[in-house]
Short mmCIF file of C-alpha atoms in Angstrom, two decimals:
data_model
loop_
_atom_site.label_atom_id
_atom_site.label_comp_id
_atom_site.label_asym_id
_atom_site.label_seq_id
_atom_site.Cartn_x
_atom_site.Cartn_y
_atom_site.Cartn_z
CA MET A 29 1.23 2.96 -8.47
CA THR A 30 2.69 1.11 -6.63
CA ALA A 31 2.98 0.87 -3.71
CA PRO A 32 7.20 1.20 -1.38
CA SER A 33 7.88 -2.75 0.09
CA SER A 34 8.50 -1.71 3.28
CA ILE A 35 8.33 0.85 5.96
CA ASP A 36 10.50 3.10 8.40
CA PRO A 37 7.02 3.32 10.85
CA ALA A 38 9.26 6.75 11.95
CA HIS A 39 10.37 8.06 9.21
CA PHE A 40 6.70 7.90 8.07
CA LEU A 41 4.83 9.15 11.12
CA HIS A 42 7.42 12.45 11.52
CA GLU A 43 6.64 13.17 8.19
CA GLN A 44 3.30 12.82 8.03
CA LEU A 45 2.45 15.18 12.12
CA ALA A 46 4.54 17.38 9.65
CA GLN A 47 2.34 17.94 7.97
CA ALA A 48 -0.57 17.37 9.82
CA SER A 49 -4.27 17.64 7.31
CA PRO A 50 -7.35 17.10 8.23
CA ASP A 51 -6.90 13.17 6.67
CA LEU A 52 -4.10 12.42 8.31
CA LEU A 53 -5.87 9.03 9.68
CA ARG A 54 -7.40 7.92 6.09
CA GLN A 55 -3.94 8.90 4.14
CA MET A 56 -2.02 6.63 6.74
CA LEU A 57 -4.25 4.15 6.09
CA THR A 58 -4.15 3.80 2.16
CA THR A 59 -0.06 3.56 2.41
CA PHE A 60 -0.16 0.78 4.97
CA ILE A 61 -3.29 -1.26 3.40
CA ASP A 62 -0.66 -0.30 -0.21
CA THR A 63 1.60 -1.55 1.68
CA LEU A 64 0.23 -4.72 3.23
CA MET A 65 -1.64 -6.12 -0.44
CA SER A 66 1.42 -5.31 -1.84
CA ALA A 67 3.43 -7.49 -0.13
CA GLU A 68 1.00 -9.78 -0.22
CA ALA A 69 1.19 -10.04 -3.94
CA ASP A 70 4.82 -10.65 -4.16
CA ALA A 71 4.53 -13.14 -1.95
CA VAL A 72 2.33 -15.15 -4.29
CA CYS A 73 3.94 -14.51 -6.93
CA GLY A 74 6.65 -15.50 -5.43
CA ALA A 75 8.70 -12.24 -6.32
CA ASP A 76 9.40 -8.67 -5.89
CA TYR A 77 6.52 -6.16 -8.31
CA GLY A 78 9.70 -5.64 -11.87
CA ALA A 79 11.52 -8.42 -10.48
CA ARG A 80 12.50 -11.37 -12.99
CA SER A 81 13.05 -15.13 -10.79
CA SER A 82 12.99 -18.67 -12.12
CA GLU A 83 10.97 -19.01 -9.21
CA ARG A 84 8.36 -17.31 -9.81
CA ILE A 85 5.27 -18.58 -10.23
CA ASN A 86 2.80 -15.66 -10.49
CA VAL A 87 2.18 -12.64 -12.25
CA ARG A 88 0.70 -9.28 -11.80
CA ASN A 89 -1.11 -8.13 -13.88
CA GLY A 90 -1.26 -4.24 -12.70
CA TYR A 91 -3.49 -2.34 -10.17
CA ARG A 92 -7.24 -1.39 -10.43
CA PRO A 93 -8.51 1.30 -7.66
CA ARG A 94 -10.75 0.37 -5.17
CA GLU A 95 -12.72 1.42 -2.13
CA PHE A 96 -12.16 -0.01 0.58
CA ASP A 97 -14.42 0.96 3.68
CA THR A 98 -13.43 1.76 7.12
CA ARG A 99 -14.08 3.55 10.34
CA ALA A 100 -11.72 6.33 9.05
CA GLY A 101 -14.07 6.00 5.67
CA THR A 102 -14.30 4.78 2.44
CA LEU A 103 -10.31 4.52 1.27
CA GLU A 104 -9.42 4.44 -2.75
CA VAL A 105 -6.66 2.10 -2.72
CA ALA A 106 -4.80 0.48 -5.82
#
């Protein structure tokens, strides 16, 4: 599962509020954290996920699920 490379905050918030589940904050944090981690991996590699580039300096070796403890509870992030 890959995180999107960018988020349209207004559209994302509108979608989440329309669904309004009890775990809204946890879902939003998970998406935000996955996106940040994906952007950091892109920066380290020197290329977007799946992109071939002569400037690429590293490779991604997939994702592993992990737990991230927050005030909103424990989140499962990739």
